[in-house]
Short mmCIF file of C-alpha atoms and ligand atoms in Angstrom, two decimals:
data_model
loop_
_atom_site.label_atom_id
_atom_site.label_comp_id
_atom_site.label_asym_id
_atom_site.label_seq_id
_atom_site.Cartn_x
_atom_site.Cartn_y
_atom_site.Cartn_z
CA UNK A 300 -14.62 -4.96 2.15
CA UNK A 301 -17.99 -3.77 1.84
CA UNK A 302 -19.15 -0.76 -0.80
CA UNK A 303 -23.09 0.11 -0.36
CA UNK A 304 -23.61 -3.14 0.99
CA UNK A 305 -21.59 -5.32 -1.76
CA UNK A 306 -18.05 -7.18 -1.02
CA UNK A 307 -15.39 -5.99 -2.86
CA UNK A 308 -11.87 -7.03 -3.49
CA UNK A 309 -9.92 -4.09 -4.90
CA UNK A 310 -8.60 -6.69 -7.92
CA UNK A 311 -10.30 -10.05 -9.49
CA UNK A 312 -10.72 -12.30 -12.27
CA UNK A 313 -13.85 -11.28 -14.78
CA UNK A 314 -16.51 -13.54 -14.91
CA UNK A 315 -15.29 -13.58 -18.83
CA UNK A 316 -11.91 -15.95 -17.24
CA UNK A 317 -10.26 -13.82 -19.80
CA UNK A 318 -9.30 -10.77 -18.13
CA UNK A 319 -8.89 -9.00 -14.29
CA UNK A 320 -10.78 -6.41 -12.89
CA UNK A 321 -9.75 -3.61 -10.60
CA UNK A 322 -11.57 -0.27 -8.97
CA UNK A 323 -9.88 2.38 -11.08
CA UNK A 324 -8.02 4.69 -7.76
CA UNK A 325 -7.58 7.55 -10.16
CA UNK A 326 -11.59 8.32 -9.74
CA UNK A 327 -12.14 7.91 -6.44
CA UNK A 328 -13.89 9.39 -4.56
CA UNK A 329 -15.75 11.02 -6.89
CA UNK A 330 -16.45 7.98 -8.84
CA UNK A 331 -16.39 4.36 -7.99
CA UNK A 332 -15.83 2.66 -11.39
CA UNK A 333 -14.28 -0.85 -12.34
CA UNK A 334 -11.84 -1.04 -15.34
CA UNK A 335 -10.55 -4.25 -17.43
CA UNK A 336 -7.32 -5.05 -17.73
CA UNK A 337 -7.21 -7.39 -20.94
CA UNK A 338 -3.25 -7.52 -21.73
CA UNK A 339 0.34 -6.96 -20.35
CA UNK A 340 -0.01 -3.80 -21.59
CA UNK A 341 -3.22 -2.47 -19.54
CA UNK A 342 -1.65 -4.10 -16.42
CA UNK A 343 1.41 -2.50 -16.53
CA UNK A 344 -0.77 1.25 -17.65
CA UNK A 345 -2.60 0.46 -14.32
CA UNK A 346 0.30 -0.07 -12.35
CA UNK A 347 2.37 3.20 -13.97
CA UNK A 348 -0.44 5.38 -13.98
CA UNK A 349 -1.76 4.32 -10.60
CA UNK A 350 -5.28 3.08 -11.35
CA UNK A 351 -3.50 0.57 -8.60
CA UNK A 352 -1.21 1.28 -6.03
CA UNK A 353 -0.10 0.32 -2.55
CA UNK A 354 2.88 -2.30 -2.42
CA UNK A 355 0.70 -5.17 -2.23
CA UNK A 356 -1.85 -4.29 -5.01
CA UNK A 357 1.15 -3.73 -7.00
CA UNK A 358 2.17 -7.22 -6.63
CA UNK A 359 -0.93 -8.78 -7.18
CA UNK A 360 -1.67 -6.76 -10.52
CA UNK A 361 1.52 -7.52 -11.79
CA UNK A 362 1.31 -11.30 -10.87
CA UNK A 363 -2.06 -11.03 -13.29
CA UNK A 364 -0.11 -8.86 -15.79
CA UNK A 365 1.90 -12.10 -16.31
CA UNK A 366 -0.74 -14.45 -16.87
CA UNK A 367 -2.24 -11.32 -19.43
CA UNK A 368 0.84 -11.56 -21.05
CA UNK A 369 1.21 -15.43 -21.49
CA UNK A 370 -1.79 -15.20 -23.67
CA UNK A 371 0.75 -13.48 -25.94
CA UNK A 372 2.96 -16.18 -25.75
CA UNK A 373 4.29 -18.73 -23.35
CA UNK A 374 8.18 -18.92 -24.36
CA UNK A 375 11.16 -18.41 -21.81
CA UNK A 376 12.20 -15.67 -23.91
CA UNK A 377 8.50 -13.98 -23.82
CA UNK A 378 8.60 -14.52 -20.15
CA UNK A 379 11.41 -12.50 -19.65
CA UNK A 380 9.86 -9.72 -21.51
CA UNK A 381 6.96 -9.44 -19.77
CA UNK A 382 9.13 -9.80 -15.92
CA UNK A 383 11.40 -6.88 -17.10
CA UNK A 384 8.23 -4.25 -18.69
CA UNK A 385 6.19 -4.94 -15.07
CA UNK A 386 9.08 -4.77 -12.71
CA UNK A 387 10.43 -1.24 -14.69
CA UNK A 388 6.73 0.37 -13.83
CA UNK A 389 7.58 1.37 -10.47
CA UNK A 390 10.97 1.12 -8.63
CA UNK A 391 10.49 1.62 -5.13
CA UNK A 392 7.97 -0.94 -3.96
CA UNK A 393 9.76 -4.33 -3.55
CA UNK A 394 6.36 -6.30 -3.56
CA UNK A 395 6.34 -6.20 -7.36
CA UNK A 396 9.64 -7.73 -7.96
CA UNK A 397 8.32 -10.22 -5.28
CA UNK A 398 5.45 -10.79 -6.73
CA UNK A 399 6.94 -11.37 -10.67
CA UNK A 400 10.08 -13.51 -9.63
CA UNK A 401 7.31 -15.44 -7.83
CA UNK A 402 5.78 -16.25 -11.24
CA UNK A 403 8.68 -16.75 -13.27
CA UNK A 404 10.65 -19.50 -10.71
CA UNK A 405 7.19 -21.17 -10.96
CA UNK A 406 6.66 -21.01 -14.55
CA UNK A 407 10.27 -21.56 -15.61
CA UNK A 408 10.69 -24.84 -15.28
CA UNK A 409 7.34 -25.54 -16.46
CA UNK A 410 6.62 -27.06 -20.14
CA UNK A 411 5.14 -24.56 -22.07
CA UNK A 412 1.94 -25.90 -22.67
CA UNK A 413 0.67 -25.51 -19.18
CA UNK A 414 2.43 -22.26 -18.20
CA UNK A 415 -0.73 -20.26 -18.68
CA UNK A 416 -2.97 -22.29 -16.37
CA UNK A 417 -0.53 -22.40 -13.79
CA UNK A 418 0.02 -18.30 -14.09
CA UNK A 419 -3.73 -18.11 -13.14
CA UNK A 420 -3.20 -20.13 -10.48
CA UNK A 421 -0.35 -18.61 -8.71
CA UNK A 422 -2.20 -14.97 -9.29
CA UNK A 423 -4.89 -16.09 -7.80
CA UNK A 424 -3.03 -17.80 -5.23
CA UNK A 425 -1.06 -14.44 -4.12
CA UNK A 426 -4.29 -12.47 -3.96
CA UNK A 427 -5.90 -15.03 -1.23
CA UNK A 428 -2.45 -15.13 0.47
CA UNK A 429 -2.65 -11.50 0.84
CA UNK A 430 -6.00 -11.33 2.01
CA UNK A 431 -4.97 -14.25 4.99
CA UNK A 432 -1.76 -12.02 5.27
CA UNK A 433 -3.53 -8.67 6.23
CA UNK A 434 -6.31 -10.19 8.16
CA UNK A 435 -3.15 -11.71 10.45
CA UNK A 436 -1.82 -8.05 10.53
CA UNK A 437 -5.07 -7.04 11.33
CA UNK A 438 -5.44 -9.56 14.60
CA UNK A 439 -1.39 -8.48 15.59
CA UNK A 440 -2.22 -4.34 15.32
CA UNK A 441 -5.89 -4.35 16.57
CA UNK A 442 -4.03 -6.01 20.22
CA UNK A 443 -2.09 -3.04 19.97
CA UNK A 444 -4.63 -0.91 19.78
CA UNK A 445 -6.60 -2.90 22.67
CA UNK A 446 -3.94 -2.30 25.07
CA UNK A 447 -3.59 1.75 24.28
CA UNK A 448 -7.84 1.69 24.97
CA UNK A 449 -7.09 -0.33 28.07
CA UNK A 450 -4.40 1.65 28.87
CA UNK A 451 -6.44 5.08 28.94
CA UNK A 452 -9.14 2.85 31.04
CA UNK A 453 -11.37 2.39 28.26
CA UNK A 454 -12.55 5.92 27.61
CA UNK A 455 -12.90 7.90 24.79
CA UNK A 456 -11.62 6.37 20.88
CA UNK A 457 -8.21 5.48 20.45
CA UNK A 458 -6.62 8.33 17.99
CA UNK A 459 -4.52 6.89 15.23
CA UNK A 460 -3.07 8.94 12.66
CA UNK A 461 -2.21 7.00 9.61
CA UNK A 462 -0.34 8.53 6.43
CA UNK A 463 -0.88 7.92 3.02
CA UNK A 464 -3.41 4.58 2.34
CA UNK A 465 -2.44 1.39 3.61
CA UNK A 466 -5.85 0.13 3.55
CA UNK A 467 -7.50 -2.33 1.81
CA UNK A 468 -7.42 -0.31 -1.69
CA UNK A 469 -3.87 -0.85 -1.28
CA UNK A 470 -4.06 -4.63 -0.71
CA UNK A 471 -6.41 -7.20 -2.71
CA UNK A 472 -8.49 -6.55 0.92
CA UNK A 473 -7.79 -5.75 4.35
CA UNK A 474 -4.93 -3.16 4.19
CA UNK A 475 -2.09 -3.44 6.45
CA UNK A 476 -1.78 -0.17 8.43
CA UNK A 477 -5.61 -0.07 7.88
CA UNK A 478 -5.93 -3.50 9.12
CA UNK A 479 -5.72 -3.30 12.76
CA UNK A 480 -8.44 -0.46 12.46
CA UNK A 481 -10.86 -2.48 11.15
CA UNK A 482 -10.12 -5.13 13.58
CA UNK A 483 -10.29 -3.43 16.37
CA UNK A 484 -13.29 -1.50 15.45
CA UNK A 485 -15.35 -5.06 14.85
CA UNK A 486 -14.26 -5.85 18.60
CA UNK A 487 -15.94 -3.19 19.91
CA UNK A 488 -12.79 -0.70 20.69
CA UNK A 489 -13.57 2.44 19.20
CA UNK A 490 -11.17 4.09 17.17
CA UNK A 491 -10.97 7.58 15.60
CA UNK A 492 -8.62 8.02 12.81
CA UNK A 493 -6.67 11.20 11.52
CA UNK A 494 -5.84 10.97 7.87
CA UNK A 495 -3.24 12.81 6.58
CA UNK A 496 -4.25 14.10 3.21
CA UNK A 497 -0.89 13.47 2.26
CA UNK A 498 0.08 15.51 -1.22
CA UNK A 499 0.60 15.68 -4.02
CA UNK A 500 -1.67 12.79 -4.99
CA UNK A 501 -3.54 13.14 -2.05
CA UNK A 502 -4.19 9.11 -1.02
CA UNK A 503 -5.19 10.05 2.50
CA UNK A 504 -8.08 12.92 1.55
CA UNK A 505 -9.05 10.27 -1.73
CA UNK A 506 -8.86 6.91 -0.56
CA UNK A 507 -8.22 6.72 3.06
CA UNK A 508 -10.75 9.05 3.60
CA UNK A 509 -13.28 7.48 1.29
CA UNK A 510 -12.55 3.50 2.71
CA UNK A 511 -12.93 5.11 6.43
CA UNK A 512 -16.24 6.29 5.40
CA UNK A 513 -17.62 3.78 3.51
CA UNK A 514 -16.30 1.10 7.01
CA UNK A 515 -18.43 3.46 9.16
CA UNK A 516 -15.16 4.16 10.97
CA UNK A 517 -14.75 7.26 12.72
CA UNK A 518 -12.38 9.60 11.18
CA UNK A 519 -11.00 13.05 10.33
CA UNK A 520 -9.07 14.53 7.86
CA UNK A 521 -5.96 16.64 8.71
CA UNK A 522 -3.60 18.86 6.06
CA UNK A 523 -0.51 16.78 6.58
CA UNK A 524 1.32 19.69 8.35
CA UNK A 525 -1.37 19.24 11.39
CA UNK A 526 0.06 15.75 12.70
CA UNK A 527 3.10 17.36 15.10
CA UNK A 528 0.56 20.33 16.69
CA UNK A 529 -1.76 17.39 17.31
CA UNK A 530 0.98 14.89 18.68
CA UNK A 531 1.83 17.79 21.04
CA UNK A 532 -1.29 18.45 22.35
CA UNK A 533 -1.93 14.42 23.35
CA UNK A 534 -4.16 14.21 20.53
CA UNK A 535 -2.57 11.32 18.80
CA UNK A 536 -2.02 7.59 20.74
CA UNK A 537 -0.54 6.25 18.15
CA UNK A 538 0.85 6.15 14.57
CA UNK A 539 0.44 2.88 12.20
CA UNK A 540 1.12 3.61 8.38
CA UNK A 541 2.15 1.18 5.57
CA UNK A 542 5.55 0.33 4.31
CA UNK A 543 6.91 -0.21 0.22
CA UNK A 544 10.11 -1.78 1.32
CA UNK A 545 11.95 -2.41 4.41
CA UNK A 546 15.42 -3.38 4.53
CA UNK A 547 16.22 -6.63 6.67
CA UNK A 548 17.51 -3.64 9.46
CA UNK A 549 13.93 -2.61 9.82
CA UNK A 550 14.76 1.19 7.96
CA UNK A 551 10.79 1.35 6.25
CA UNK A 552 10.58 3.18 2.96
CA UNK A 553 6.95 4.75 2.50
CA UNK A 554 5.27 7.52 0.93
CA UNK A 555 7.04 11.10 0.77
CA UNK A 556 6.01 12.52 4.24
CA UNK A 557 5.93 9.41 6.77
CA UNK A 558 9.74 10.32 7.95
CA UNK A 559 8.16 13.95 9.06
CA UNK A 560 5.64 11.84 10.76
CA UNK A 561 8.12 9.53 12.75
CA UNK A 562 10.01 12.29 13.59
CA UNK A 563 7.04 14.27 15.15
CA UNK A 564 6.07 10.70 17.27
CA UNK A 565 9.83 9.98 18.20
CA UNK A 566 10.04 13.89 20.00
CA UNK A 567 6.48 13.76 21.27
CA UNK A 568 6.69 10.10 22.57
CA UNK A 569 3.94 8.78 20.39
CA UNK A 570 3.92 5.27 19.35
CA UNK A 571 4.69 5.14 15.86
CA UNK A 572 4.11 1.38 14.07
CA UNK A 573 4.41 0.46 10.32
CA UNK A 574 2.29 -2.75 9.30
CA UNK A 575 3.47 -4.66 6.44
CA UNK A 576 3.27 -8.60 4.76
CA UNK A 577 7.12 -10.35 4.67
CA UNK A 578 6.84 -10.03 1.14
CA UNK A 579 7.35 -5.90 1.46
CA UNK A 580 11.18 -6.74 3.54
CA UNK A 581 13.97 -6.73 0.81
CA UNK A 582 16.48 -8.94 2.79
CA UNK A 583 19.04 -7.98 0.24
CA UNK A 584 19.01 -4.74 2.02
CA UNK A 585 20.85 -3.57 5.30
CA UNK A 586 20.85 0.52 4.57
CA UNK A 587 17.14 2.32 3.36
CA UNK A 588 18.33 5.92 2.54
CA UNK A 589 21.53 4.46 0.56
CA UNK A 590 20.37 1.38 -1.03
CA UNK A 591 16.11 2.04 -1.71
CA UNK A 592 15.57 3.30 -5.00
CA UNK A 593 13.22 6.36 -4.85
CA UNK A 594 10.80 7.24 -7.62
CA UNK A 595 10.87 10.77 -8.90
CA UNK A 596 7.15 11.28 -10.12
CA UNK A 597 6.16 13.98 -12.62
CA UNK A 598 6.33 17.97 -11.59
CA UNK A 599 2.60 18.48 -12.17
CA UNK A 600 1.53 15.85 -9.66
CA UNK A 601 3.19 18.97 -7.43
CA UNK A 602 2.07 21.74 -9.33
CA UNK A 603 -1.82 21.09 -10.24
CA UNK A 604 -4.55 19.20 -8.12
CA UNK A 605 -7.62 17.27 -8.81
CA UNK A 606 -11.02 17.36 -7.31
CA UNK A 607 -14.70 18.20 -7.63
CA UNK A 608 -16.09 21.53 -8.34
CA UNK A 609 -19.64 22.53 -6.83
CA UNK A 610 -21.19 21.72 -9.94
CA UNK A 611 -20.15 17.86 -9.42
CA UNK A 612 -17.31 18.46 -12.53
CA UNK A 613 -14.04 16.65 -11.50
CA UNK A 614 -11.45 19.43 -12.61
CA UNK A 615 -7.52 19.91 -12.26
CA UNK A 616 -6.22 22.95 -11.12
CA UNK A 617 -2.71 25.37 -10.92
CA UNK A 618 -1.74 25.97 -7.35
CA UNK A 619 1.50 27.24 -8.87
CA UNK A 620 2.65 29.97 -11.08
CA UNK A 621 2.67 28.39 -14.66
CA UNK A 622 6.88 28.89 -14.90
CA UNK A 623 7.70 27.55 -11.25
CA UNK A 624 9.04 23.71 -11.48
CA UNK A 625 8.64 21.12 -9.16
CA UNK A 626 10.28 18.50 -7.80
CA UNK A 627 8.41 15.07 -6.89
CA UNK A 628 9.91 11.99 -4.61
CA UNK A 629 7.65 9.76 -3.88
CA UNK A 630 8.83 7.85 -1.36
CA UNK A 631 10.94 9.08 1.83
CA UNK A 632 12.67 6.85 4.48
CA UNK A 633 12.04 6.58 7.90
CA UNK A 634 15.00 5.13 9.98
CA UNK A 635 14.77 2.00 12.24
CA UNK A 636 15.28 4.11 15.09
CA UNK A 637 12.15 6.05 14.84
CA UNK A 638 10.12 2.93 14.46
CA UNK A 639 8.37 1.51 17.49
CA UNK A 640 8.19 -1.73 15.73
CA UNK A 641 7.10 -3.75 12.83
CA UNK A 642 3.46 -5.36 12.94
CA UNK A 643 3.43 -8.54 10.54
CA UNK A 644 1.35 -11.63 9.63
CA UNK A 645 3.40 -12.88 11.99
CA UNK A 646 3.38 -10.80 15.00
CA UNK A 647 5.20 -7.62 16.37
CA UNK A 648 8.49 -7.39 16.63
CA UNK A 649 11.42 -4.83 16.50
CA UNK A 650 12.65 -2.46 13.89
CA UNK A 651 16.08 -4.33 13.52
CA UNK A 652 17.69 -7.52 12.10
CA UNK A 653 17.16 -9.28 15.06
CA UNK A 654 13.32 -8.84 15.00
CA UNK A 655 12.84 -9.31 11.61
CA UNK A 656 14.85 -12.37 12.04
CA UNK A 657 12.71 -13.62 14.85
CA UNK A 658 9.89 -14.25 13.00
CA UNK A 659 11.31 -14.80 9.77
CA UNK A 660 14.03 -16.73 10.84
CA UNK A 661 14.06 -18.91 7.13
CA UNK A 662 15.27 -15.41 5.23
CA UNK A 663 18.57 -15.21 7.29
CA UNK A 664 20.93 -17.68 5.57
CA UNK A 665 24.07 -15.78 5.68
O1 MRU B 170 2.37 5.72 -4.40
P1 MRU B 170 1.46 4.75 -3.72
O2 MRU B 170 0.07 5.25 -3.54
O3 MRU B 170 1.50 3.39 -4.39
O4 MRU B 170 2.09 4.57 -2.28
C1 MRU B 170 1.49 3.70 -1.38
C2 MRU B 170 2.11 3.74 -0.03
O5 MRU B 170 3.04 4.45 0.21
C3 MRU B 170 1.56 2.79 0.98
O6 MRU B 170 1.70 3.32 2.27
C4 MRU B 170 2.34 1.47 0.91
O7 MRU B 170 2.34 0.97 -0.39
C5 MRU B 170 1.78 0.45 1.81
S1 MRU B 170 0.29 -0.19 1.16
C6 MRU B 170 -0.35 -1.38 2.11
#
């Protein structure tokens, strides 16, 4: 996507060949600044400390975070090492196990004189596959989006309210719930999006917010306890937010929050999508709120906030007396009831085995 005019991907190989490059999401958007991830060890910092997020950017960093730590050494043994420190740096978003089991039953079986090369490679590879991926989702959601503008006889925007970002920050481009937006918006159908700010980190009011603007797409931001007075008033067409793992059933995990959403859409008959890439459905899975693994973030992501003071000083602040604890999931699950269905690479289908199994129908063996 564009920033001021130049196309960005939100992770790449240096022009050195010898190390990756990402936009540092810990800055923004009061600073747009690229960092350099030289070893395992800076790839797995940016993953735990969430200079990159977003299942997919996950993935994609950590697929680079092997090839980083080849360079170390190219042994089974080595290999091993370097699959079990990514996949421990977050637990809940399956696209990072994906994305390193990917590299090692590629590398494996390779001698170990060419495992490096072909580590490049298959990062490289999984970033453009993502990229295809999320445009897909894109062309899938924006019809969706069509057919509510249609629906309301072409007047006015089509209001989406998205949670958290699922944009292209959160991808190496594109986004997924993001996608469709951007779609639709560059066929002409004009779109106004509510962004939740969505604490404690605050992706919505930081990145959503700040990809929205820079795409010249219409937008507001909301305090994320606005989205069920606006769903009752017939302010909201439809809901499309982002997914870290869905179980084969079509139960979506996804950042603390979205479940408040769903609910809100299901009793206010609202629409309420999640877009995601195959590679974020754990087919192992059958049950979200008994079998996803939730991460439990630090109390001060709860207890203090970041952002800009007049005088252009990026500060953190208390919004809690200094003996009150916190507690800090990151993650909640929305049930595949509540979902109005799944938009893919591969189309639309239903929240449930069966619809996943439609269009995946390779990932159902037994
Ligand atoms: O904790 P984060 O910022 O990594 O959480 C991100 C989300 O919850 C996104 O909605 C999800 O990863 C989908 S990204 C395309």
């Amino acid at each position: 996507m564009l920033v001021d005019g130049k196309a960005y991907r939100s992770i790449w190989l240096a022009a050195d060949g010898k190390t990756v490059e990402i936009i540092d999401q810990t800055l923004l958007p009061f600073q747009f600044q690229v960092a350099r991830l030289a070893s395992l060890g800076d790839a797995a910092r940016a993953i735990r400390d969430m200079q990159v997020r977003g299942a997919p950017l996950i993935g994609a960093t950590a697929a680079y975070g092997v090839w980083l730590g080849l360079l170390q050494g190219t042994t089974d043994a080595h290999l091993r090492q370097i699959a079990d420190e990514l996949v421990a740096c977050r637990p809940t978003a399956v696209n990072l196990r994906w994305a390193v089991e990917r590299m090692l039953s590629l590398l494996l079986p390779l001698p170990e004189a060419s495992r490096r090369e072909a580590a490049l490679a298959e990062a490289g590879l999984i970033c453009d596959e993502d990229v295809r991926t999320n445009e897909a989702i894109g062309q899938h959601g924006s019809a969706l989006i069509e057919a509510i503008w249609r629906k309301k006889g072409e007047q006015g925007e089509v209001n989406l309210l998205t949670h958290c970002n699922a944009g292209w920050l959160a991808t190496v481009d594109w986004g997924t719930a993001l996608a469709p937006v951007y779609a639709a918006a560059a066929r002409g159908i004009p779109v106004h999006v509510w962004v939740d700010e969505t604490r404690p980190r605050n992706q919505g009011a930081s990145l959503t917010a700040w990809e929205l603007g820079k795409a010249g797409i219409d937008h507001h931001l909301i305090a994320d306890n606005a989205g069920g007075h606006l769903m009752q008033h017939g302010m909201v067409d439809l809901c499309i937010v982002g997914s870290d793992r869905t179980t084969a059933s079509g139960d979506v995990c996804n950042k603390i929050g979205t479940y408040l959403k769903a609910l809100a859409a299901h009793a206010n008959q609202v629409p309420f999508y999640v877009a995601l890439p195959g590679s974020t459905v754990d087919w192992r899975l059958r049950d979200g709120l008994a079998e996803i693994p939730i991460e439990e973030r630090s109390q001060d992501e709860v207890r203090y906030m970041q952002g800009e003071d007049a005088g252009g000083m990026v500060r953190r602040l208390a919004i809690a007396p200094k003996q009150t604890g916190a507690f800090n999931p990151a993650f909640d699950v929305t049930p595949a009831h509540l979902v109005s269905g799944l938009i893919t690479e591969r189309g639309v289908c239903a929240a449930s085995l069966e619809g996943l199994g439609s269009l995946f129908p390779e990932q159902l063996h037994d």
